[in-house]
C-alpha positions as protocol buffer text, in pm:
chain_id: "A"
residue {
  index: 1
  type: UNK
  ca { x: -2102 y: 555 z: 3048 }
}
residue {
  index: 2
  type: UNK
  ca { x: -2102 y: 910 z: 2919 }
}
residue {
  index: 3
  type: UNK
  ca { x: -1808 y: 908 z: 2615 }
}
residue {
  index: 4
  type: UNK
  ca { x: -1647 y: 1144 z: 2386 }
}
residue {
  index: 5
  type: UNK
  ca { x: -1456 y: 1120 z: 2036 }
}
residue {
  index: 6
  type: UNK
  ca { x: -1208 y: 1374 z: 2000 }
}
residue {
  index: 7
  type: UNK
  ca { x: -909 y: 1436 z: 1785 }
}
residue {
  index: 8
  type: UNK
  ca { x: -530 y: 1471 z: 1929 }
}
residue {
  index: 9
  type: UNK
  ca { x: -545 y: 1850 z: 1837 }
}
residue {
  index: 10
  type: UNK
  ca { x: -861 y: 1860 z: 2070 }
}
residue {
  index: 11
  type: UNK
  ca { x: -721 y: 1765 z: 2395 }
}
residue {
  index: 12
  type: UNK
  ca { x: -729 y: 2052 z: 2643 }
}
residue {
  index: 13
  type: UNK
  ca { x: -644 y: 1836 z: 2919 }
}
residue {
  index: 14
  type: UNK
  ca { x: -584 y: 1490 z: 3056 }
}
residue {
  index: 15
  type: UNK
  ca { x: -901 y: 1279 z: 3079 }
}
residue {
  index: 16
  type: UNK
  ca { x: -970 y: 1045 z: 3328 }
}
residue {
  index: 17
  type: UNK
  ca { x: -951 y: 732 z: 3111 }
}
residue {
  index: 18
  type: UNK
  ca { x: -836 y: 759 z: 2762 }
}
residue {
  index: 19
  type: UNK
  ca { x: -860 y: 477 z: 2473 }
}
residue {
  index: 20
  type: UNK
  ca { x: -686 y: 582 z: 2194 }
}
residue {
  index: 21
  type: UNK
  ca { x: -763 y: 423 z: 1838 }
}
residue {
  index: 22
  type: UNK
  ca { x: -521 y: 372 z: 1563 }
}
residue {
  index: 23
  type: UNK
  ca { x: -686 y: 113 z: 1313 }
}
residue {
  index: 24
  type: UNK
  ca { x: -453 y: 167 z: 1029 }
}
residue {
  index: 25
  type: UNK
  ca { x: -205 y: 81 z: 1160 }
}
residue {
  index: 26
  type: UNK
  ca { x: 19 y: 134 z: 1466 }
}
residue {
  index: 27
  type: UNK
  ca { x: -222 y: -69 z: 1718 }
}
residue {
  index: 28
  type: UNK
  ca { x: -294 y: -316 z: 1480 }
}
residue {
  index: 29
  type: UNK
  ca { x: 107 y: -365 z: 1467 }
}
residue {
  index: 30
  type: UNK
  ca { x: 115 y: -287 z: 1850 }
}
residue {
  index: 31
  type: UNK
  ca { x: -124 y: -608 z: 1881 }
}
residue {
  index: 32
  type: UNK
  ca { x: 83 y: -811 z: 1636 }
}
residue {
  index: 33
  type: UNK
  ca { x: 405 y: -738 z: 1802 }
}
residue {
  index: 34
  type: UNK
  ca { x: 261 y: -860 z: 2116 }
}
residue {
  index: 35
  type: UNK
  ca { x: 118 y: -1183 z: 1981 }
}
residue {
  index: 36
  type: UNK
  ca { x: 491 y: -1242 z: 1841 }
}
residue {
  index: 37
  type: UNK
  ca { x: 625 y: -1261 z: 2167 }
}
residue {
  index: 38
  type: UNK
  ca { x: 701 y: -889 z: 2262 }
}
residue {
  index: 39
  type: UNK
  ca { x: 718 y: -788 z: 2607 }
}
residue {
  index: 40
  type: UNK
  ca { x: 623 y: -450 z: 2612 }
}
residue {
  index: 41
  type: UNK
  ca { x: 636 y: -191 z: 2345 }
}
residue {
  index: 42
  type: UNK
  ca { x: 792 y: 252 z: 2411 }
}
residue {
  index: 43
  type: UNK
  ca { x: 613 y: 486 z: 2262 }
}
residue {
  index: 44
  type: UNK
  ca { x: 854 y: 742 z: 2138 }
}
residue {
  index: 45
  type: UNK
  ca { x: 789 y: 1097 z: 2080 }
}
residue {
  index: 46
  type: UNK
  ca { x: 994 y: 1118 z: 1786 }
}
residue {
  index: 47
  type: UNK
  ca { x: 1251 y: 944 z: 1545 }
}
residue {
  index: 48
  type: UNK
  ca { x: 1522 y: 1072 z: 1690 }
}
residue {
  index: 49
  type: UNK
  ca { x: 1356 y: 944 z: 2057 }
}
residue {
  index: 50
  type: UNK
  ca { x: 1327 y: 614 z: 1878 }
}
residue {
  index: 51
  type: UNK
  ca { x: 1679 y: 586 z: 1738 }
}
residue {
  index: 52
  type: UNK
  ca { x: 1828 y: 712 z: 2057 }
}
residue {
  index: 53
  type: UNK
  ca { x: 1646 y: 437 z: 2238 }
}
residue {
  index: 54
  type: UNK
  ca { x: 1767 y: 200 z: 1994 }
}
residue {
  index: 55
  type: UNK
  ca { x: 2130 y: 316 z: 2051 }
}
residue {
  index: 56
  type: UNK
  ca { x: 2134 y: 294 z: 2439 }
}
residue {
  index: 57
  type: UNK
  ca { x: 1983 y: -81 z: 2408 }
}
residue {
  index: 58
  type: UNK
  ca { x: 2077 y: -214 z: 2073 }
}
residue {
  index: 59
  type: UNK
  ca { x: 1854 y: -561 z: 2144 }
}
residue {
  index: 60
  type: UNK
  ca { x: 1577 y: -307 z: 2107 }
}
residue {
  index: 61
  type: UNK
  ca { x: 1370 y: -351 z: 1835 }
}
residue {
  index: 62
  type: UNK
  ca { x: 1275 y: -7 z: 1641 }
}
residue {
  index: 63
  type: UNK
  ca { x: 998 y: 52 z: 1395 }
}
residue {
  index: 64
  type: UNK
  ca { x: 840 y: 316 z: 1227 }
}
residue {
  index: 65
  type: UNK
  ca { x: 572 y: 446 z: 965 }
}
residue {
  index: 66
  type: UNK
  ca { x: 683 y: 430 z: 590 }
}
residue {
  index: 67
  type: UNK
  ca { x: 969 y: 301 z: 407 }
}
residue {
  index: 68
  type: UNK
  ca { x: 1282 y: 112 z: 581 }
}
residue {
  index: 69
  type: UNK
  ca { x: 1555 y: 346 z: 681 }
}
residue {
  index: 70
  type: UNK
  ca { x: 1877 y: 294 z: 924 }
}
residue {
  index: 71
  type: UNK
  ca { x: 1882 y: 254 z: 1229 }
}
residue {
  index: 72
  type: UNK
  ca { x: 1503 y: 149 z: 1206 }
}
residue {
  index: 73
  type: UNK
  ca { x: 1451 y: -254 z: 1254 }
}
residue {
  index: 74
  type: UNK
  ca { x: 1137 y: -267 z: 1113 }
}
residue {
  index: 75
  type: UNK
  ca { x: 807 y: -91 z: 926 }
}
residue {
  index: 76
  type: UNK
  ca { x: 481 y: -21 z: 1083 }
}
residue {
  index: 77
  type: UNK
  ca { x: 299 y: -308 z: 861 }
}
residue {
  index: 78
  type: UNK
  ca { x: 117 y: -580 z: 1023 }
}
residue {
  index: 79
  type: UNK
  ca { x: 145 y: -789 z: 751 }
}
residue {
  index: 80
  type: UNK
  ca { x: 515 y: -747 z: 759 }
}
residue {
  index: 81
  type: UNK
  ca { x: 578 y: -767 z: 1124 }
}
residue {
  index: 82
  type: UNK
  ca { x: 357 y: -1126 z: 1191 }
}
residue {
  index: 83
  type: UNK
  ca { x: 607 y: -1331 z: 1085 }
}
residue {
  index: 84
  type: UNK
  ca { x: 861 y: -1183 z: 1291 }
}
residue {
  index: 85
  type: UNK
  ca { x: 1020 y: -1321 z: 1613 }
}
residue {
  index: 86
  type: UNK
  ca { x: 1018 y: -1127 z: 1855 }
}
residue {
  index: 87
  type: UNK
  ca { x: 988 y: -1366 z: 2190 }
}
residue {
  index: 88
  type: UNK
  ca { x: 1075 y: -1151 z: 2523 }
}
residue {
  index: 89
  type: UNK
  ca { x: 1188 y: -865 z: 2329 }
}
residue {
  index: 90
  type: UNK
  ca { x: 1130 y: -443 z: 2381 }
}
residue {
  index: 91
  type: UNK
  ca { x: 988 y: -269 z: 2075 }
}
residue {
  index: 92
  type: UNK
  ca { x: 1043 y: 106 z: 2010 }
}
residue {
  index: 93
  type: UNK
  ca { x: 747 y: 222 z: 1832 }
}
residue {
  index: 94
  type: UNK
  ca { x: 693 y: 549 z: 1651 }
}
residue {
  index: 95
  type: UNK
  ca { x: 435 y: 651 z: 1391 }
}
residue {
  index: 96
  type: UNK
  ca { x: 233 y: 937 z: 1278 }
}
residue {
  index: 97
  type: UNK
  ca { x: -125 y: 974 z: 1477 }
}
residue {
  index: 98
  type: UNK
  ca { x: -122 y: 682 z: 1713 }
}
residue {
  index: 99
  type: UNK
  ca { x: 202 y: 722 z: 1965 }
}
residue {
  index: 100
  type: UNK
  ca { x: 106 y: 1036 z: 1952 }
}
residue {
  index: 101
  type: UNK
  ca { x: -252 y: 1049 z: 2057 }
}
residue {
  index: 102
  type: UNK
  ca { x: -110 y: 823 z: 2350 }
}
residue {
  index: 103
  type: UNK
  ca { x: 182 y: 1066 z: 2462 }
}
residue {
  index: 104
  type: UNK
  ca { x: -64 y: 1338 z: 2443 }
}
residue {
  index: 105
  type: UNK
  ca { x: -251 y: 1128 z: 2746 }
}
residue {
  index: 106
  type: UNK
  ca { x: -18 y: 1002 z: 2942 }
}
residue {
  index: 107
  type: UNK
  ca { x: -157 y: 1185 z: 3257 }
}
residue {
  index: 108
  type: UNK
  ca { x: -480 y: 1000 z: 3222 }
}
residue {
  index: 109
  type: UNK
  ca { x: -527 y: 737 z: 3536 }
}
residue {
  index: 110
  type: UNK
  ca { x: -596 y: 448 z: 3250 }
}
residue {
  index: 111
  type: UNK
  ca { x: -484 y: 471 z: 2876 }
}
residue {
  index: 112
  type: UNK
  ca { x: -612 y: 218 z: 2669 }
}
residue {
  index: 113
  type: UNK
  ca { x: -456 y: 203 z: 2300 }
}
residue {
  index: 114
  type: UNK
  ca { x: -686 y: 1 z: 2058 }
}
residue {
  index: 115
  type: UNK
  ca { x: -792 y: -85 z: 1721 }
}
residue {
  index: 116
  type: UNK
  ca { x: -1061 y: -376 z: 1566 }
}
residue {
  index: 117
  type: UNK
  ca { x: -799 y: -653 z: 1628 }
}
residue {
  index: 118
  type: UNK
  ca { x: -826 y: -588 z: 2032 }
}
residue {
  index: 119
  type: UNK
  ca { x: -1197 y: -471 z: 2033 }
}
residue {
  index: 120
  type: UNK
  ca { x: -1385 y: -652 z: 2287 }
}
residue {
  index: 121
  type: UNK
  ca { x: -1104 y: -689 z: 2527 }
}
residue {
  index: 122
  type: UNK
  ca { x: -1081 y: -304 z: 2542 }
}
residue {
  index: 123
  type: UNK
  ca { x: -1398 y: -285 z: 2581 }
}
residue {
  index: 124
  type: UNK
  ca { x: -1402 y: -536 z: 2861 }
}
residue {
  index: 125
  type: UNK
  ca { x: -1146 y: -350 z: 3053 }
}
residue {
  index: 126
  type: UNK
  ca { x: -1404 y: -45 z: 3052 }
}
residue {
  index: 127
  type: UNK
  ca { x: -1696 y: -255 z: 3186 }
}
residue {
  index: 128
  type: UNK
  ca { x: -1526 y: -435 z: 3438 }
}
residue {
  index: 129
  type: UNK
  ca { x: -1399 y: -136 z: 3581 }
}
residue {
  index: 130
  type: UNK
  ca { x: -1665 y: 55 z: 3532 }
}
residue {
  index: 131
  type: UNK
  ca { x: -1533 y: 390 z: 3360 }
}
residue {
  index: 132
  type: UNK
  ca { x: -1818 y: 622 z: 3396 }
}
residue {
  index: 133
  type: UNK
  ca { x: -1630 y: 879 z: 3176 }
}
residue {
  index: 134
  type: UNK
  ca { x: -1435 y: 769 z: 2876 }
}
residue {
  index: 135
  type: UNK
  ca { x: -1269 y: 978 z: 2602 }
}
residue {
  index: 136
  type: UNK
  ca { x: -1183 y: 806 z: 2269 }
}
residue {
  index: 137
  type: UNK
  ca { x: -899 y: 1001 z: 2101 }
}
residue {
  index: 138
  type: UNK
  ca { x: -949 y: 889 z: 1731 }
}
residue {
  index: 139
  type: UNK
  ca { x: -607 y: 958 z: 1638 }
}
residue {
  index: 140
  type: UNK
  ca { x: -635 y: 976 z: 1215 }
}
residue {
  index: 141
  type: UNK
  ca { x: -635 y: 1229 z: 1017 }
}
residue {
  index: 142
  type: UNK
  ca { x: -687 y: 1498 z: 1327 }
}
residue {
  index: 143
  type: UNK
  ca { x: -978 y: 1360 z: 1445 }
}
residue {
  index: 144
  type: UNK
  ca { x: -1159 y: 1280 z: 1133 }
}
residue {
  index: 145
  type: UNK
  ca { x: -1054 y: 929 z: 1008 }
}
residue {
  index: 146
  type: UNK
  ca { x: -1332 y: 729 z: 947 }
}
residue {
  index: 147
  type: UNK
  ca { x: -1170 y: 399 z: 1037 }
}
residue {
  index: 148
  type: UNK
  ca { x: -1080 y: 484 z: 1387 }
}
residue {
  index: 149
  type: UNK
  ca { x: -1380 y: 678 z: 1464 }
}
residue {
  index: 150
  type: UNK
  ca { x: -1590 y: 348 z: 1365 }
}
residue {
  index: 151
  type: UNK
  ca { x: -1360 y: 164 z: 1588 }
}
residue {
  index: 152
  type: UNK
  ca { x: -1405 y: 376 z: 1872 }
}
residue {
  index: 153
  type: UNK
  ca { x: -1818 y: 416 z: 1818 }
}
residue {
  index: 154
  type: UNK
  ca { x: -1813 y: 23 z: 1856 }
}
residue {
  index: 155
  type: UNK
  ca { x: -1605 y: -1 z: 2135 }
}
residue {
  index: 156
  type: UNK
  ca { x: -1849 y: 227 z: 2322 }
}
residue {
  index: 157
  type: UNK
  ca { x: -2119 y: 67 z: 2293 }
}
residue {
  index: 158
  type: UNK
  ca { x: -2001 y: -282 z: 2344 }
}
residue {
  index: 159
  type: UNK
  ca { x: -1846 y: -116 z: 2663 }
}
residue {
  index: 160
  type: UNK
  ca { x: -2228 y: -50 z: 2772 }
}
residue {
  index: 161
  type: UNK
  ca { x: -2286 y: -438 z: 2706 }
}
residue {
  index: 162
  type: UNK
  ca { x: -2512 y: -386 z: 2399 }
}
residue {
  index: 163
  type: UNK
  ca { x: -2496 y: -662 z: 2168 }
}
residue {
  index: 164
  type: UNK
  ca { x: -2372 y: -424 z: 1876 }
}
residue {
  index: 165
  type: UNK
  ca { x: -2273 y: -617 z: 1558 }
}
residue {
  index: 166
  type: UNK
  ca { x: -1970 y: -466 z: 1428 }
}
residue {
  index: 167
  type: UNK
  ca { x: -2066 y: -492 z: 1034 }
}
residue {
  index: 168
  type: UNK
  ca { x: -2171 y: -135 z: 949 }
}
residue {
  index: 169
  type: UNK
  ca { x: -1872 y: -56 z: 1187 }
}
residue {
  index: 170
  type: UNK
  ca { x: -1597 y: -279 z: 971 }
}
residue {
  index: 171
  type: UNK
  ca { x: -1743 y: -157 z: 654 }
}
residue {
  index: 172
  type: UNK
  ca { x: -1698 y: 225 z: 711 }
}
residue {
  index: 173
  type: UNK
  ca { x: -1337 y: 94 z: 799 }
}
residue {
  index: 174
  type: UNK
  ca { x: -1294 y: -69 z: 517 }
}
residue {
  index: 175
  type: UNK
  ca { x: -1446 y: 250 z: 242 }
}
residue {
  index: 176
  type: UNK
  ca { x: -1217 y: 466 z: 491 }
}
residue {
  index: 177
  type: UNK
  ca { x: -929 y: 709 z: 278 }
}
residue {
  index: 178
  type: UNK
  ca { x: -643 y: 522 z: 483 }
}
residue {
  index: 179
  type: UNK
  ca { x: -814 y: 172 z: 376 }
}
residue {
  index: 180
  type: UNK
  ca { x: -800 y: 331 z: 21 }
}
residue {
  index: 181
  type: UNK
  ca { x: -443 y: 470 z: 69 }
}
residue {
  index: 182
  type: UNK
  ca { x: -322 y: 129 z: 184 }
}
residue {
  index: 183
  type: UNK
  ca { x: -456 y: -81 z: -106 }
}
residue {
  index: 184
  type: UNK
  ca { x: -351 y: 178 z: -401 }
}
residue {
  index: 185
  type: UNK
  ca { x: 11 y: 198 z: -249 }
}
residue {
  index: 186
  type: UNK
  ca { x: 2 y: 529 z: -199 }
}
residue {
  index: 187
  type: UNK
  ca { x: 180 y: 464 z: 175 }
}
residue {
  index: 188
  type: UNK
  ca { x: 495 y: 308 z: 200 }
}
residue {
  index: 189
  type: UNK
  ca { x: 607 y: 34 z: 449 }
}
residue {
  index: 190
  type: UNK
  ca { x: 287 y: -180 z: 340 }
}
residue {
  index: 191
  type: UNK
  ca { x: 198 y: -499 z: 273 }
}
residue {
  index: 192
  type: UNK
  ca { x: -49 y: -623 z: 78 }
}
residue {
  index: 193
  type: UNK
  ca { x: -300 y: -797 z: 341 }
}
residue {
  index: 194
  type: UNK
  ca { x: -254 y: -476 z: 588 }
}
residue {
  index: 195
  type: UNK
  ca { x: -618 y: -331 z: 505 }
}
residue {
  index: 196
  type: UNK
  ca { x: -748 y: -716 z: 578 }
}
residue {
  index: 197
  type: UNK
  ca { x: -551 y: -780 z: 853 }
}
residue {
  index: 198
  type: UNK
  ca { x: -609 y: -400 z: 1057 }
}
residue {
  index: 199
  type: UNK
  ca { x: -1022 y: -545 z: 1009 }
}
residue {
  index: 200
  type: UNK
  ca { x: -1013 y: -871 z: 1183 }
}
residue {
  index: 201
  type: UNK
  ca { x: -1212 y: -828 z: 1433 }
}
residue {
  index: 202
  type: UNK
  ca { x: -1135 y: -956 z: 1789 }
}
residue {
  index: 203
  type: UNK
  ca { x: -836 y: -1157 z: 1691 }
}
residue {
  index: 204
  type: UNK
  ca { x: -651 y: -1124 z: 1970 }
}
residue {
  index: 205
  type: UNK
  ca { x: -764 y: -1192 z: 2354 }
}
residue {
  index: 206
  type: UNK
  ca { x: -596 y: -924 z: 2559 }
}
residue {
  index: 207
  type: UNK
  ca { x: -636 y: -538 z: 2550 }
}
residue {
  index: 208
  type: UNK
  ca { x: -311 y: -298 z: 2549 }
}
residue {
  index: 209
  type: UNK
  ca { x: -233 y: -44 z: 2861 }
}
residue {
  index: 210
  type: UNK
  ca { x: -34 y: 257 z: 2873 }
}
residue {
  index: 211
  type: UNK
  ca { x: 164 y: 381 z: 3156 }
}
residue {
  index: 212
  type: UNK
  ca { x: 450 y: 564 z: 3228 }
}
residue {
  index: 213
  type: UNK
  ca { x: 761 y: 338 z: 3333 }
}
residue {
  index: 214
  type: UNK
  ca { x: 1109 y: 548 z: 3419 }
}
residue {
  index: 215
  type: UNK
  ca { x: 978 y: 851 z: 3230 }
}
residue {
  index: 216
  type: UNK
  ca { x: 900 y: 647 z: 2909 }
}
residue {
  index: 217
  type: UNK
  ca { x: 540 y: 548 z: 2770 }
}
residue {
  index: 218
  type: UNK
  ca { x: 503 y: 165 z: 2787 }
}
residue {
  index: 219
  type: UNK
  ca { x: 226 y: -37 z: 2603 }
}
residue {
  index: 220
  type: UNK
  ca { x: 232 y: -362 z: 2769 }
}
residue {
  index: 221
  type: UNK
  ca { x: -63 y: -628 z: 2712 }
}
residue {
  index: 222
  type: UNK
  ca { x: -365 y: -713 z: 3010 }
}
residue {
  index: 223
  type: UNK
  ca { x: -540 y: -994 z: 3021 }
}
residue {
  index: 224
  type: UNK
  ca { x: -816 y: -1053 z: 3114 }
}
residue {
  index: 225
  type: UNK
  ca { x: -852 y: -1015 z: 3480 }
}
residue {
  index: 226
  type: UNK
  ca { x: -1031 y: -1261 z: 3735 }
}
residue {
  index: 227
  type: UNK
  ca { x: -1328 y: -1027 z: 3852 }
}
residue {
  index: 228
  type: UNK
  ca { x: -1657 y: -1065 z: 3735 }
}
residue {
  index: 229
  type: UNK
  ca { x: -1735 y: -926 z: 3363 }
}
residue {
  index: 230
  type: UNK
  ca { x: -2065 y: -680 z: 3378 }
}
């Protein structure tokens, strides 16, 4: 499988299939959302996107990076959002790097959106369908965050079926200047157990797809499909 990690700013054109990493936080959330009940989460370009969305279906649930404001139903913190119910409902999602790096591939054939929490079923999805070309848009800090660069390296190669440990990998996440950010408060919307909880590797059994749906984004989760795993 021949791969490449590049930052949003770096996309020249649609790839063919597209994962795109947020660790810290909005796929982590995206994950959590999911294992609360969601049904299926837009991607919105903007806060004013979101809010409009949020005013044409008011059972809508909207959330966004930093601190509460109106209009906004929730924060992008998993550690906030796992105790919420959200059983059959639509989320409206909007944060800095990671709805973004996914808008900015919405042509691709197959957009993947991942972090450590949905690891090995992303990676799953890229091995039974055998992607020969993959590009991992590591959405932080233009390309450079640590955390989702890690996350994306380790995908990869458990995508080839190597029997990579993912300890180095989780420890550069953890040293990583968003990990740091997160613990010292300098973010808002956080809770404290949102460093520990964006690391748990594999806790959830189902990867997360992008598509376009009536001209919006949709994340919606896969499972994991009958065929034969290579």
């Amino acid at each position: 499988m021949e791969t490449r990690f590049l930052g949003i700013p770096e996309l020249a054109e649609a790839p063919s299939v597209a994962v795109v990493v947020d660790v810290m936080r909005a796929f982590t959330v995206a994950a959590w959302a999911f294992a609360r009940g969601a049904e299926k989460i837009v991607l919105a370009e903007s806060p004013e996107d979101a809010l409009a969305l949020k005013a044409r279906h008011p059972d809508w649930v909207a959330l966004k990076d930093g601190p509460p404001a109106p209009g906004f139903d929730a924060v992008n913190s998993p550690g906030l959002l796992r105790s919420a119910d959200l059983a059959g409902r639509t989320v409206v999602q909007k944060t800095t790097a990671g709805t973004v790096g996914a808008l900015a591939v919405r042509e691709a054939s197959l957009v993947l959106c991942a972090g450590f929490v949905v690891a090995e079923a992303t990676a799953r999805v890229l091995r039974t369908r055998g992607c020969d070309r993959v590009t991992f848009v590591v959405t932080g800090e233009g390309g450079q965050a640590d955390e989702d660069l890690a996350c994306a390296q380790y995908i990869a190669l458990r995508a080839t079926g190597t029997g990579t440990e993912a300890t180095d990998f989780l420890r550069r996440a953890a040293a990583s200047r968003a990990a740091a950010e997160l613990a010292e408060g300098v973010r808002q919307g956080v809770h404290p157990d949102d460093v520990a909880l964006c690391l748990e590797l594999d806790r959830f059994p189902f990867a997360m797809v992008a598509a376009s749906e009536d001209s919006l984004m949709v994340l919606r989760p896969s499972v994991r499909s009958a065929g034969p795993d290579r």
